[in-house]
Every structure is written in structure tokens, then in C-alpha cells.
């Protein structure tokens, strides 16, 4: 509640065509609040403009404009002040409509009591302050969302470009240099740089997913899978993968292309990375069934599998199955987050040494 | 198309190191010895303006960086598209990007002249397989 100490900061305007009412209103409240009075809607409008009251009272029945009409006009230009109507019982229908349309906050019936008005002012002022702080929070949020987008853009270009150059230089160096020891170092450097590369990409994906905007676009799963497989292969710098995909999409599907891509990329790159050591080639089976309601996607591999104790933990941030793992511990967390944003689900079925099946379900936003 | 049919390659990239890498990798994989190096999109455009009627001078393939100062890869393509009809030979264009940013990919797909977007570091294997698809 508002303390009595700062009530003098509360600017209250009262509009009424009857001078007697204005005088008694001012006399009753001027010691506690910063009170302004007006006998016509023009004068009231001027005061609203110059003084910017937080709370406005208006009589309903006046000769030229009604209180509801006045509030409706004020609202268009100055939406912030909390508007309270003072009225007799007979006008109730008009007022209910005005409240429902959001033109006025509440009404007080005549004759009012001082106590009633005080409570109304204090509550209205609290509402005003809450709205104001909410507005500034929204502005802050929009600003940080914007900054996040800029960070993502510059991180994805400026941070990744030198990594790509380093990897390119290592590729060249491995051709140019014949010294065994040097080649050994290059291999280690390449391995380390790849880990860094993956970590940076995952961080970027994480922040992209954290952005607020949700977009729904037409998804062509055939095209998307093709894209994702190609980009994952180039990313892991491997061609040694056997992917068998069956896609059944008879209807158009609307969804968040970026998030679905991230999910598929993560699952497919995991399936490639976590093949068994004696396996020459990662083998992956992808099944996609899209209908009017949802899409069901299965990504099945015959890799190392996940330990039973770990199955429930794989979606936790920074969880790693083993210290040998080249993963960042962010990948599956991002998958889960992205699915949560889209109202999707994921489940895992895995047998150590036999392979893993990830099943996801994403609603069609058609 | 096969690699042996590639006569000349134009590299447009503002990054000296990346141009060095691409040149080296093209040489290692015996692509071509004819490489036209441009350190800006503007320089690439000037080359096209000066040589538009010469089939021998124009490159078969352009490796075009996406993000460059002043004029980026997409802006370059808008200008090139404008003079496309006057060119004695139409180049095959591969864009190179250090990210697989969804918006860049989409943009590349919407530009008719772009054959494919390749991710950096430049991989001759990826280029060879893209060329063989032509």
C-alpha cells in the first residue's frame, strides 16, 4: 500500500460541472494529495496535459460531454492515468460497458464518502505504479532481447570465422608439412579446435533458442533433412555415415524452422559422434511422420548407447556421459529447451552397446 | 561437370588468410592454376565489368564470401545479376560462410545465381561433390 508520507506525490484531477462538488472535493483531500479541479472537459484536458495526474475522477452527468466520453477522449492521448467515474445509480448500464471496454477503471456511486475516495486513490496510484514498472520491465526486456540478437549475430560470425580459418590452415599445413612430430601436433590442434568449434556453435544455438520470438513457417521435412544431414557432415568433416531416412508428409506443416533444425542437427550429430569404436560407419535411421496435428520424428542409431543411470540426466545442462566425451554437455539440453518452447516432447530409449532411439513429437501450428 | 573441366576460379574474400587457405587447397587438389584473387566484392565487380566480353578471361567458378565490409556477397550478386546478359560466360557461384546461419542459407537459396552455400573452412571435397552434381 501507499504510505501516507509520499501521498503528496499523487496528482489527482477531479472533473465535475458543479462548483460545490469541486470545492468540497478539494477541501477534503488537498492536505493529503496534490489535487486539481476542473469544471469543464476542456479545462480538465489542459490539466491532464500539463500536470499529468496519475488518477482522474470525473462526474458522469455533465451538460456537454459525459464522464465516459471524456475518459474515452483522454485515453486516446494519455493512456496512463487511472480513470474513475463518479455517478448516480441510474447510469449503470453505460458504465458497465465503459468498464468492459477498458475506458474506465472503476466507478464510485454518489454520494461518496471520504474514506471511499481515499481508498480508491491509493489503489489507483498503486495500479499506476505497477503498470509503469511493468512498462519499463518490458522495455528493458525488449532491449536485452535486441542486444542478445546482436550478440548472436556477431558471435556467430566474428567468433566462428577465426575458428574456421584455423581449421583451414591446419588442413593446408597437414599437406605441406611432412615432419612426423609436427603432424602429430597438428592432429591434436585440430581435435582441440573442433571441440572449441562445437562449443561455440552450441552456445550460439543456445542463445538463438533463448530469444523470445517464435516463428511459424511452412516446413518441408524432406528438404530440411537433406540440409541438416549435409551441414552436419560438413561440420563433423565426415562422409562416413550411412543414413536411411523415410519421410511421410502428406499435409503442410507449420512450425519453427530454426528450432526444428537445431533439434535434428543435434540428434543426428550425436548419432554420428557416438558410434561404437569398432564400428566403421555410423548407421542412423530417421523416420518422420507428419500429419495435420503433429509430427513424430524417430532418430535411431546403433552406437554406444546410454547407460541406464544416465538416461534421465542426458537433458540436463552440462551433463556429460563420460569425461572422454567430446561433447559440450549443452546439445541435448538445447534440444529439450527448443521442444519446450514449441510445446513438443522427447523420449529416449537406449541400450548400452546396442544403440539409442530418440522419439520426438512437435505440434503442427497450422 | 568434373573438376578437370574447371578452367579458372575467382576467389572473393576480404580475409587474406582465408584466400591463402583456399588457394592452397585448390592447388593441393589440382583444381586449376588459374586463380583470380579479389580482396573485395568491388574488385570482383570491376573485373567483370572490364572482361565481360572475354570468354577466356572470365572465371568458371566464383568462391564468394558472404560477410565482407562495404559490399557483402549478396550485394555483389545483385550487381552481377544486373550485367548477367552481357557476360560472355556465366560463372558457377558457390558462397562461403563461416556460419550456417539459417537466414543466410535461406537468402542464398533465393538467389538464382547461387549454386550452393558451403561452410568454412573451405573443403575441396565438398566443392568436388557440389561440382559433380552440376
Tab-separated table of C-alpha atoms in Angstrom:
chain	number	residue	atom	x	y	z
A	1	UNK	CA	0.000	0.000	0.000
A	2	UNK	CA	0.926	3.618	-0.444
A	3	UNK	CA	2.345	5.157	2.683
A	4	UNK	CA	0.916	8.456	3.855
A	5	UNK	CA	4.334	10.082	3.516
A	6	UNK	CA	4.505	10.107	-0.240
A	7	UNK	CA	0.831	10.769	-0.966
A	8	UNK	CA	1.653	14.372	-1.819
A	9	UNK	CA	3.262	12.912	-4.959
A	10	UNK	CA	-0.111	11.657	-6.065
A	11	UNK	CA	-1.666	14.089	-8.500
A	12	UNK	CA	-5.444	13.790	-8.570
A	13	UNK	CA	-7.730	15.562	-11.021
A	14	UNK	CA	-11.467	15.895	-10.445
A	15	UNK	CA	-13.836	16.980	-13.211
A	16	UNK	CA	-17.395	17.998	-12.323
A	17	UNK	CA	-19.725	20.698	-13.678
A	18	UNK	CA	-20.969	21.549	-10.191
A	19	UNK	CA	-18.699	24.006	-8.417
A	20	UNK	CA	-19.932	22.914	-4.985
A	21	UNK	CA	-18.770	19.348	-5.573
A	22	UNK	CA	-15.382	20.576	-6.754
A	23	UNK	CA	-14.936	22.756	-3.720
A	24	UNK	CA	-15.826	20.061	-1.235
A	25	UNK	CA	-13.595	17.529	-3.027
A	26	UNK	CA	-10.645	19.880	-2.889
A	27	UNK	CA	-11.293	20.774	0.748
A	28	UNK	CA	-11.453	17.129	1.741
A	29	UNK	CA	-8.288	15.903	0.031
A	30	UNK	CA	-5.910	18.785	-0.630
A	31	UNK	CA	-3.971	18.222	2.582
A	32	UNK	CA	-3.138	14.637	1.627
A	33	UNK	CA	-2.886	14.723	-2.151
A	34	UNK	CA	-1.922	17.123	-4.907
A	35	UNK	CA	-5.469	17.960	-6.002
A	36	UNK	CA	-6.542	19.662	-9.248
A	37	UNK	CA	-10.125	20.510	-10.187
A	38	UNK	CA	-11.858	21.397	-13.462
A	39	UNK	CA	-15.439	22.380	-14.249
A	40	UNK	CA	-15.344	21.637	-17.985
A	41	UNK	CA	-13.783	18.830	-20.013
A	42	UNK	CA	-11.614	21.353	-21.927
A	43	UNK	CA	-10.075	22.628	-18.705
A	44	UNK	CA	-9.650	19.070	-17.490
A	45	UNK	CA	-7.887	18.138	-20.705
A	46	UNK	CA	-5.448	21.038	-20.291
A	47	UNK	CA	-4.642	19.912	-16.773
A	48	UNK	CA	-4.102	16.344	-17.899
A	49	UNK	CA	-1.684	17.643	-20.495
A	50	UNK	CA	0.308	19.951	-18.220
A	51	UNK	CA	0.154	18.224	-14.837
A	52	UNK	CA	-0.015	14.567	-15.885
A	53	UNK	CA	-2.160	13.329	-13.000
A	54	UNK	CA	-1.906	9.661	-12.065
A	55	UNK	CA	-5.566	9.464	-11.033
A	56	UNK	CA	-8.574	11.180	-12.651
A	57	UNK	CA	-12.115	11.340	-11.263
A	58	UNK	CA	-14.969	12.536	-13.389
A	59	UNK	CA	-18.667	13.041	-12.835
A	60	UNK	CA	-20.758	11.108	-15.371
A	61	UNK	CA	-23.608	13.580	-15.927
A	62	UNK	CA	-22.397	16.872	-17.318
A	63	UNK	CA	-24.070	19.246	-19.814
A	64	UNK	CA	-21.721	18.913	-22.830
A	65	UNK	CA	-19.816	15.644	-22.562
A	66	UNK	CA	-20.460	12.717	-20.244
A	67	UNK	CA	-17.719	11.372	-17.992
A	68	UNK	CA	-17.416	8.209	-20.099
A	69	UNK	CA	-16.985	10.303	-23.267
A	70	UNK	CA	-14.364	12.471	-21.593
A	71	UNK	CA	-12.418	9.437	-20.425
A	72	UNK	CA	-12.601	7.854	-23.836
A	73	UNK	CA	-11.092	11.019	-25.366
A	74	UNK	CA	-8.375	11.320	-22.702
A	75	UNK	CA	-7.464	7.655	-23.039
A	76	UNK	CA	-6.564	8.085	-26.732
A	77	UNK	CA	-3.926	10.700	-25.974
A	78	UNK	CA	-2.946	9.941	-22.386
A	79	UNK	CA	-3.491	6.253	-21.691
A	80	UNK	CA	-1.588	6.165	-18.399
A	81	UNK	CA	-3.781	7.878	-15.754
A	82	UNK	CA	-6.174	5.607	-13.889
A	83	UNK	CA	-9.753	6.755	-14.620
A	84	UNK	CA	-12.540	6.599	-12.045
A	85	UNK	CA	-16.137	7.639	-12.689
A	86	UNK	CA	-18.428	9.211	-10.112
A	87	UNK	CA	-22.052	8.569	-10.840
A	88	UNK	CA	-25.606	8.007	-9.674
A	89	UNK	CA	-27.139	4.534	-9.807
A	90	UNK	CA	-29.253	5.313	-12.853
A	91	UNK	CA	-26.332	5.353	-15.319
A	92	UNK	CA	-25.145	1.829	-14.537
A	93	UNK	CA	-25.614	0.268	-17.999
A	94	UNK	CA	-23.410	2.837	-19.768
A	95	UNK	CA	-20.787	2.410	-17.121
A	96	UNK	CA	-20.622	-1.353	-17.263
A	97	UNK	CA	-19.994	-1.084	-20.978
A	98	UNK	CA	-17.263	1.518	-20.410
A	99	UNK	CA	-15.566	-0.673	-17.834
A	100	UNK	CA	-15.735	-3.697	-20.087
A	101	UNK	CA	-14.160	-1.752	-22.930
A	102	UNK	CA	-11.363	-0.646	-20.633
A	103	UNK	CA	-12.282	3.040	-20.812
A	104	UNK	CA	-12.567	3.373	-17.061
A	105	UNK	CA	-11.019	1.523	-14.168
A	106	UNK	CA	-13.983	1.600	-11.771
A	107	UNK	CA	-16.864	3.746	-10.624
A	108	UNK	CA	-17.949	5.219	-7.328
A	109	UNK	CA	-21.598	5.929	-6.625
A	110	UNK	CA	-22.906	9.174	-5.246
A	111	UNK	CA	-22.887	10.287	-2.554
A	112	UNK	CA	-19.269	9.316	-1.978
A	113	UNK	CA	-17.594	9.099	1.388
A	114	UNK	CA	-14.137	10.495	2.056
A	115	UNK	CA	-12.890	7.108	3.117
A	116	UNK	CA	-14.118	5.531	-0.103
A	117	UNK	CA	-12.316	8.124	-2.234
A	118	UNK	CA	-9.079	7.775	-0.255
A	119	UNK	CA	-9.023	4.026	-0.723
A	120	UNK	CA	-9.828	4.489	-4.415
A	121	UNK	CA	-6.991	6.982	-4.891
A	122	UNK	CA	-4.449	4.837	-3.078
A	123	UNK	CA	-5.418	1.710	-5.002
A	124	UNK	CA	-5.435	3.560	-8.298
A	125	UNK	CA	-1.995	5.000	-7.592
A	126	UNK	CA	-0.648	1.525	-6.800
A	127	UNK	CA	-2.086	0.284	-10.074
A	128	UNK	CA	-0.499	3.219	-11.904
A	129	UNK	CA	2.912	2.482	-10.381
A	130	UNK	CA	2.655	-1.243	-11.107
A	131	UNK	CA	1.773	-0.589	-14.728
A	132	UNK	CA	4.627	1.876	-15.041
A	133	UNK	CA	7.187	-0.555	-13.658
A	134	UNK	CA	5.778	-3.275	-15.888
A	135	UNK	CA	6.207	-0.984	-18.887
A	136	UNK	CA	9.805	-0.269	-18.009
A	137	UNK	CA	10.440	-4.005	-17.487
A	138	UNK	CA	9.027	-4.697	-20.939
A	139	UNK	CA	11.236	-2.000	-22.448
A	140	UNK	CA	14.225	-3.477	-20.633
A	141	UNK	CA	13.334	-6.945	-21.849
A	142	UNK	CA	12.968	-5.772	-25.434
A	143	UNK	CA	16.324	-4.048	-25.187
A	144	UNK	CA	18.099	-7.117	-23.872
A	145	UNK	CA	16.391	-9.275	-26.470
A	146	UNK	CA	17.668	-6.924	-29.129
A	147	UNK	CA	21.161	-6.966	-27.632
A	148	UNK	CA	21.018	-10.750	-27.496
A	149	UNK	CA	20.163	-10.876	-31.189
A	150	UNK	CA	23.102	-8.624	-31.980
A	151	UNK	CA	25.396	-10.688	-29.800
A	152	UNK	CA	24.277	-13.861	-31.551
A	153	UNK	CA	24.892	-12.321	-34.948
A	154	UNK	CA	28.358	-11.069	-34.141
A	155	UNK	CA	29.238	-14.201	-32.155
A	156	UNK	CA	28.184	-16.458	-34.971
A	157	UNK	CA	30.257	-14.541	-37.491
A	158	UNK	CA	33.164	-12.973	-35.644
A	159	UNK	CA	33.738	-15.822	-33.222
A	160	UNK	CA	33.401	-18.608	-35.714
A	161	UNK	CA	35.359	-17.017	-38.583
A	162	UNK	CA	38.799	-17.319	-36.913
A	163	UNK	CA	37.996	-20.883	-35.844
A	164	UNK	CA	37.179	-21.735	-39.452
A	165	UNK	CA	40.423	-20.092	-40.591
A	166	UNK	CA	42.428	-22.066	-38.029
A	167	UNK	CA	40.848	-25.330	-39.175
A	168	UNK	CA	41.551	-24.369	-42.785
A	169	UNK	CA	45.198	-23.556	-42.004
A	170	UNK	CA	45.565	-26.922	-40.275
A	171	UNK	CA	44.186	-28.675	-43.345
A	172	UNK	CA	46.742	-26.890	-45.529
A	173	UNK	CA	49.544	-27.465	-43.046
A	174	UNK	CA	48.868	-31.197	-42.965
A	175	UNK	CA	49.522	-31.268	-46.697
A	176	UNK	CA	52.556	-29.016	-46.697
A	177	UNK	CA	54.420	-30.440	-43.738
A	178	UNK	CA	55.989	-33.902	-43.706
A	179	UNK	CA	57.607	-33.889	-40.269
A	180	UNK	CA	56.000	-36.652	-38.184
A	181	UNK	CA	56.173	-34.781	-34.896
A	182	UNK	CA	54.643	-31.667	-36.423
A	183	UNK	CA	51.815	-33.708	-37.948
A	184	UNK	CA	51.114	-35.180	-34.531
A	185	UNK	CA	50.772	-31.687	-33.116
A	186	UNK	CA	48.509	-30.639	-35.968
A	187	UNK	CA	46.188	-33.573	-35.250
A	188	UNK	CA	45.927	-32.558	-31.610
A	189	UNK	CA	45.360	-28.941	-32.552
A	190	UNK	CA	42.653	-29.941	-34.983
A	191	UNK	CA	40.928	-32.063	-32.365
A	192	UNK	CA	41.029	-29.227	-29.824
A	193	UNK	CA	39.859	-26.648	-32.330
A	194	UNK	CA	36.970	-28.898	-33.348
A	195	UNK	CA	35.907	-29.091	-29.710
A	196	UNK	CA	36.039	-25.309	-29.472
A	197	UNK	CA	34.102	-25.036	-32.719
A	198	UNK	CA	31.351	-27.287	-31.421
A	199	UNK	CA	31.178	-25.451	-28.134
A	200	UNK	CA	30.854	-22.075	-29.857
A	201	UNK	CA	28.162	-23.413	-32.196
A	202	UNK	CA	26.226	-24.862	-29.286
A	203	UNK	CA	26.450	-21.628	-27.328
A	204	UNK	CA	25.152	-19.735	-30.334
A	205	UNK	CA	22.300	-22.226	-30.746
A	206	UNK	CA	21.509	-21.908	-27.057
A	207	UNK	CA	21.170	-18.138	-27.292
A	208	UNK	CA	19.231	-18.282	-30.527
A	209	UNK	CA	16.772	-20.566	-28.796
A	210	UNK	CA	16.589	-18.275	-25.769
A	211	UNK	CA	15.309	-15.418	-27.906
A	212	UNK	CA	11.678	-14.598	-27.402
A	213	UNK	CA	10.280	-14.639	-30.894
A	214	UNK	CA	8.520	-17.757	-32.074
A	215	UNK	CA	8.034	-18.087	-35.764
A	216	UNK	CA	5.744	-20.418	-37.622
A	217	UNK	CA	6.656	-21.242	-41.188
A	218	UNK	CA	5.987	-23.978	-43.701
A	219	UNK	CA	8.276	-26.908	-43.047
A	220	UNK	CA	9.272	-29.277	-45.833
A	221	UNK	CA	10.803	-32.159	-43.889
A	222	UNK	CA	12.355	-33.791	-46.956
A	223	UNK	CA	14.290	-30.620	-47.765
A	224	UNK	CA	15.119	-29.934	-44.151
A	225	UNK	CA	16.562	-33.393	-43.509
A	226	UNK	CA	18.679	-33.109	-46.648
A	227	UNK	CA	20.020	-29.732	-45.477
A	228	UNK	CA	20.656	-30.874	-41.945
A	229	UNK	CA	22.496	-34.040	-42.972
A	230	UNK	CA	24.697	-32.080	-45.310
A	231	UNK	CA	25.516	-29.417	-42.770
A	232	UNK	CA	26.205	-31.965	-40.012
A	233	UNK	CA	28.532	-33.903	-42.332
A	234	UNK	CA	30.456	-30.797	-43.300
A	235	UNK	CA	30.553	-29.731	-39.710
A	236	UNK	CA	31.937	-33.025	-38.421
A	237	UNK	CA	34.068	-33.188	-41.577
A	238	UNK	CA	32.968	-36.713	-42.328
A	239	UNK	CA	31.259	-38.546	-45.146
A	240	UNK	CA	31.470	-41.886	-43.461
A	241	UNK	CA	27.847	-42.153	-42.402
A	242	UNK	CA	25.020	-44.379	-43.503
A	243	UNK	CA	21.699	-42.596	-43.107
A	244	UNK	CA	18.454	-44.255	-44.001
A	245	UNK	CA	15.526	-41.879	-43.889
A	246	UNK	CA	11.844	-42.350	-44.527
A	247	UNK	CA	9.702	-39.246	-44.598
A	248	UNK	CA	5.955	-39.260	-44.826
A	249	UNK	CA	4.493	-35.787	-45.067
A	250	UNK	CA	1.137	-35.545	-46.791
A	251	UNK	CA	-0.016	-32.256	-45.326
A	252	UNK	CA	1.605	-28.914	-44.905
A	253	UNK	CA	3.246	-28.430	-41.567
A	254	UNK	CA	3.790	-25.137	-39.812
A	255	UNK	CA	6.474	-24.850	-37.201
A	256	UNK	CA	9.583	-23.073	-36.052
A	257	UNK	CA	12.148	-23.966	-38.732
A	258	UNK	CA	15.144	-22.780	-36.730
A	259	UNK	CA	14.270	-24.804	-33.637
A	260	UNK	CA	13.366	-27.962	-35.558
A	261	UNK	CA	16.651	-27.709	-37.443
A	262	UNK	CA	18.608	-27.336	-34.225
A	263	UNK	CA	16.894	-30.406	-32.774
A	264	UNK	CA	17.559	-32.555	-35.847
A	265	UNK	CA	21.164	-31.350	-36.148
A	266	UNK	CA	21.894	-32.169	-32.525
A	267	UNK	CA	20.317	-35.626	-32.649
A	268	UNK	CA	21.967	-36.572	-35.934
A	269	UNK	CA	25.401	-35.262	-34.979
A	270	UNK	CA	25.163	-37.148	-31.661
A	271	UNK	CA	24.236	-40.304	-33.535
A	272	UNK	CA	27.349	-39.875	-35.686
A	273	UNK	CA	29.697	-38.910	-32.856
A	274	UNK	CA	28.689	-41.699	-30.529
A	275	UNK	CA	29.190	-44.649	-32.819
A	276	UNK	CA	30.877	-47.715	-31.320
A	277	UNK	CA	34.648	-47.713	-31.533
A	278	UNK	CA	34.730	-50.865	-33.644
A	279	UNK	CA	32.038	-49.519	-35.964
A	280	UNK	CA	33.450	-48.449	-39.309
A	281	UNK	CA	30.463	-46.294	-40.160
A	282	UNK	CA	27.742	-44.685	-38.068
A	283	UNK	CA	24.346	-46.101	-39.032
A	284	UNK	CA	21.313	-43.924	-38.491
A	285	UNK	CA	17.651	-44.439	-39.247
A	286	UNK	CA	15.390	-41.403	-39.392
A	287	UNK	CA	11.615	-41.734	-39.578
A	288	UNK	CA	9.335	-38.751	-39.960
A	289	UNK	CA	5.533	-38.920	-39.933
A	290	UNK	CA	3.794	-35.585	-40.275
A	291	UNK	CA	0.038	-35.149	-40.159
A	292	UNK	CA	-2.402	-32.319	-39.530
A	293	UNK	CA	-1.921	-32.481	-35.762
A	294	UNK	CA	1.740	-33.174	-35.213
A	295	UNK	CA	4.985	-34.581	-36.490
A	296	UNK	CA	6.601	-37.665	-34.984
A	297	UNK	CA	10.317	-37.993	-35.559
A	298	UNK	CA	12.438	-41.000	-34.634
A	299	UNK	CA	16.221	-40.873	-34.779
A	300	UNK	CA	17.686	-44.311	-34.174
A	301	UNK	CA	21.370	-45.184	-34.095
A	302	UNK	CA	23.346	-48.340	-33.447
A	303	UNK	CA	26.022	-46.587	-31.445
A	304	UNK	CA	27.387	-46.907	-27.917
A	305	UNK	CA	24.035	-46.267	-26.236
A	306	UNK	CA	23.388	-44.516	-22.951
A	307	UNK	CA	23.889	-46.090	-19.511
A	308	UNK	CA	20.563	-46.733	-17.771
A	309	UNK	CA	21.621	-44.455	-14.888
A	310	UNK	CA	22.304	-41.652	-17.334
A	311	UNK	CA	19.137	-41.779	-19.424
A	312	UNK	CA	17.237	-39.386	-17.167
A	313	UNK	CA	20.165	-36.982	-16.988
A	314	UNK	CA	21.029	-36.502	-20.646
A	315	UNK	CA	18.809	-33.445	-20.971
A	316	UNK	CA	20.445	-31.631	-18.062
A	317	UNK	CA	22.733	-28.767	-18.932
A	318	UNK	CA	26.465	-29.603	-18.823
A	319	UNK	CA	25.770	-33.299	-18.292
A	320	UNK	CA	28.366	-35.471	-19.981
A	321	UNK	CA	28.119	-39.251	-20.231
A	322	UNK	CA	31.852	-39.677	-19.885
A	323	UNK	CA	34.878	-37.492	-19.388
A	324	UNK	CA	36.191	-38.784	-22.722
A	325	UNK	CA	33.160	-37.347	-24.468
A	326	UNK	CA	33.964	-34.565	-26.903
A	327	UNK	CA	30.546	-33.064	-26.231
A	328	UNK	CA	29.915	-29.708	-24.640
A	329	UNK	CA	27.106	-31.012	-22.453
A	330	UNK	CA	24.772	-28.434	-23.960
A	331	UNK	CA	23.466	-30.227	-27.049
A	332	UNK	CA	20.592	-32.253	-25.639
A	333	UNK	CA	19.745	-29.511	-23.190
A	334	UNK	CA	19.164	-27.205	-26.161
A	335	UNK	CA	17.027	-29.907	-27.783
A	336	UNK	CA	14.839	-30.103	-24.690
A	337	UNK	CA	14.604	-26.319	-24.367
A	338	UNK	CA	13.677	-25.911	-28.038
A	339	UNK	CA	10.974	-28.571	-27.701
A	340	UNK	CA	9.587	-26.942	-24.566
A	341	UNK	CA	9.278	-23.673	-26.467
A	342	UNK	CA	7.281	-25.384	-29.201
A	343	UNK	CA	5.133	-27.482	-26.875
A	344	UNK	CA	6.871	-30.635	-28.062
A	345	UNK	CA	8.031	-33.774	-26.278
A	346	UNK	CA	11.013	-36.062	-26.373
A	347	UNK	CA	11.687	-39.559	-25.074
A	348	UNK	CA	14.762	-41.760	-25.087
A	349	UNK	CA	15.098	-45.480	-25.304
A	350	UNK	CA	18.618	-46.802	-25.118
A	351	UNK	CA	20.555	-49.991	-24.506
A	352	UNK	CA	24.268	-49.676	-23.809
A	353	UNK	CA	26.180	-51.322	-26.617
A	354	UNK	CA	23.155	-51.588	-28.876
A	355	UNK	CA	22.079	-48.073	-29.702
A	356	UNK	CA	19.708	-45.261	-28.893
A	357	UNK	CA	16.303	-44.159	-30.093
A	358	UNK	CA	15.176	-40.567	-29.629
A	359	UNK	CA	11.479	-40.005	-30.333
A	360	UNK	CA	10.100	-36.506	-30.620
A	361	UNK	CA	6.684	-35.063	-31.147
A	362	UNK	CA	6.034	-31.481	-32.254
A	363	UNK	CA	2.558	-29.989	-32.689
A	364	UNK	CA	1.561	-28.687	-36.122
A	365	UNK	CA	0.853	-24.943	-35.831
A	366	UNK	CA	-1.311	-24.998	-38.954
B	1	UNK	CA	30.753	-31.347	-64.622
B	2	UNK	CA	34.118	-32.650	-63.467
B	3	UNK	CA	36.982	-30.885	-61.781
B	4	UNK	CA	39.216	-31.213	-64.845
B	5	UNK	CA	36.771	-29.048	-66.792
B	6	UNK	CA	37.275	-26.148	-64.420
B	7	UNK	CA	39.435	-23.588	-66.167
B	8	UNK	CA	39.650	-20.770	-63.690
B	9	UNK	CA	38.387	-19.892	-60.230
B	10	UNK	CA	37.746	-16.461	-58.807
B	11	UNK	CA	38.193	-16.006	-55.058
B	12	UNK	CA	36.356	-13.112	-53.474
B	13	UNK	CA	37.153	-12.804	-49.790
B	14	UNK	CA	38.338	-9.869	-47.730
B	15	UNK	CA	40.255	-12.169	-45.386
B	16	UNK	CA	43.846	-12.683	-46.525
B	17	UNK	CA	44.293	-15.883	-44.515
B	18	UNK	CA	41.170	-17.426	-45.973
B	19	UNK	CA	42.246	-16.532	-49.522
B	20	UNK	CA	45.599	-18.167	-48.771
B	21	UNK	CA	43.852	-21.317	-47.493
B	22	UNK	CA	41.516	-21.538	-50.477
B	23	UNK	CA	44.360	-21.018	-52.950
B	24	UNK	CA	46.474	-23.673	-51.271
B	25	UNK	CA	43.652	-26.202	-51.080
B	26	UNK	CA	42.702	-25.628	-54.720
B	27	UNK	CA	46.342	-26.233	-55.677
B	28	UNK	CA	46.676	-29.327	-53.480
B	29	UNK	CA	43.597	-30.858	-55.067
B	30	UNK	CA	44.831	-29.859	-58.532
B	31	UNK	CA	41.764	-27.843	-59.374
B	32	UNK	CA	43.294	-25.224	-61.565
B	33	UNK	CA	46.293	-22.993	-61.660
B	34	UNK	CA	44.267	-20.063	-62.887
B	35	UNK	CA	43.083	-18.194	-59.848
B	36	UNK	CA	41.734	-14.674	-59.861
B	37	UNK	CA	42.059	-13.189	-56.401
B	38	UNK	CA	39.882	-10.313	-55.250
B	39	UNK	CA	40.055	-8.800	-51.791
B	40	UNK	CA	36.691	-7.106	-52.090
B	41	UNK	CA	33.392	-7.561	-53.882
B	42	UNK	CA	34.029	-4.216	-55.579
B	43	UNK	CA	37.275	-5.546	-57.072
B	44	UNK	CA	35.423	-8.620	-58.343
B	45	UNK	CA	32.794	-6.433	-59.995
B	46	UNK	CA	35.436	-4.253	-61.647
B	47	UNK	CA	36.983	-7.397	-63.086
B	48	UNK	CA	33.645	-8.495	-64.514
B	49	UNK	CA	32.975	-5.050	-65.991
B	50	UNK	CA	36.376	-4.970	-67.658
B	51	UNK	CA	36.247	-8.509	-69.011
B	52	UNK	CA	32.560	-9.159	-69.616
B	53	UNK	CA	33.013	-9.892	-73.298
B	54	UNK	CA	36.047	-12.106	-72.961
B	55	UNK	CA	35.186	-15.747	-72.553
B	56	UNK	CA	38.834	-16.571	-71.836
B	57	UNK	CA	39.211	-14.072	-69.049
B	58	UNK	CA	36.004	-14.777	-67.148
B	59	UNK	CA	36.147	-17.387	-64.379
B	60	UNK	CA	34.229	-20.692	-64.485
B	61	UNK	CA	33.652	-20.704	-60.755
B	62	UNK	CA	33.386	-17.983	-58.125
B	63	UNK	CA	34.004	-18.748	-54.467
B	64	UNK	CA	32.236	-15.850	-52.815
B	65	UNK	CA	32.487	-14.922	-49.152
B	66	UNK	CA	29.186	-13.859	-47.564
B	67	UNK	CA	30.261	-11.349	-44.946
B	68	UNK	CA	32.561	-8.623	-46.245
B	69	UNK	CA	32.815	-4.947	-45.367
B	70	UNK	CA	31.433	-2.278	-47.710
B	71	UNK	CA	29.809	-4.704	-50.148
B	72	UNK	CA	28.863	-8.193	-48.996
B	73	UNK	CA	28.466	-11.310	-51.096
B	74	UNK	CA	24.732	-10.843	-51.621
B	75	UNK	CA	25.171	-7.236	-52.738
B	76	UNK	CA	27.837	-8.386	-55.181
B	77	UNK	CA	25.342	-10.832	-56.691
B	78	UNK	CA	22.699	-8.145	-57.180
B	79	UNK	CA	25.217	-6.163	-59.265
B	80	UNK	CA	26.399	-9.230	-61.146
B	81	UNK	CA	22.828	-10.251	-61.928
B	82	UNK	CA	22.353	-6.798	-63.448
B	83	UNK	CA	25.031	-7.447	-66.051
B	84	UNK	CA	24.376	-11.164	-66.449
B	85	UNK	CA	23.071	-10.891	-70.025
B	86	UNK	CA	26.191	-9.109	-71.210
B	87	UNK	CA	28.564	-11.763	-69.872
B	88	UNK	CA	30.297	-13.964	-72.422
B	89	UNK	CA	30.303	-16.760	-69.863
B	90	UNK	CA	28.120	-17.326	-66.836
B	91	UNK	CA	30.054	-18.312	-63.738
B	92	UNK	CA	29.032	-21.048	-61.324
B	93	UNK	CA	28.764	-19.489	-57.917
B	94	UNK	CA	29.456	-21.060	-54.549
B	95	UNK	CA	29.052	-18.930	-51.471
B	96	UNK	CA	31.270	-19.471	-48.468
B	97	UNK	CA	30.122	-18.663	-44.968
B	98	UNK	CA	31.683	-19.149	-41.577
B	99	UNK	CA	28.258	-19.857	-40.097
B	100	UNK	CA	25.330	-21.958	-41.125
B	101	UNK	CA	23.038	-19.165	-40.155
B	102	UNK	CA	19.511	-20.061	-41.220
B	103	UNK	CA	18.844	-16.598	-42.625
B	104	UNK	CA	21.982	-16.638	-44.813
B	105	UNK	CA	21.135	-20.127	-46.086
B	106	UNK	CA	17.636	-19.058	-46.964
B	107	UNK	CA	18.873	-15.935	-48.683
B	108	UNK	CA	21.399	-17.946	-50.701
B	109	UNK	CA	18.670	-20.330	-51.788
B	110	UNK	CA	16.523	-17.458	-53.010
B	111	UNK	CA	19.268	-16.071	-55.267
B	112	UNK	CA	19.066	-17.850	-58.614
B	113	UNK	CA	22.753	-17.421	-59.456
B	114	UNK	CA	23.973	-19.206	-56.315
B	115	UNK	CA	24.594	-22.897	-56.810
B	116	UNK	CA	25.319	-23.727	-53.230
B	117	UNK	CA	26.347	-22.354	-49.875
B	118	UNK	CA	29.447	-24.026	-48.443
B	119	UNK	CA	30.589	-23.766	-44.890
B	120	UNK	CA	34.053	-22.569	-43.923
B	121	UNK	CA	36.653	-23.973	-43.517
B	122	UNK	CA	36.565	-24.495	-47.226
B	123	UNK	CA	36.579	-28.184	-48.051
B	124	UNK	CA	37.705	-29.156	-51.559
B	125	UNK	CA	35.848	-32.466	-51.109
B	126	UNK	CA	32.586	-30.593	-50.601
B	127	UNK	CA	33.357	-28.436	-53.647
B	128	UNK	CA	34.184	-31.503	-55.768
B	129	UNK	CA	30.934	-33.195	-54.832
B	130	UNK	CA	28.996	-29.985	-55.479
B	131	UNK	CA	30.641	-29.612	-58.891
B	132	UNK	CA	29.890	-33.211	-59.806
B	133	UNK	CA	26.209	-32.529	-59.137
B	134	UNK	CA	26.136	-29.806	-61.787
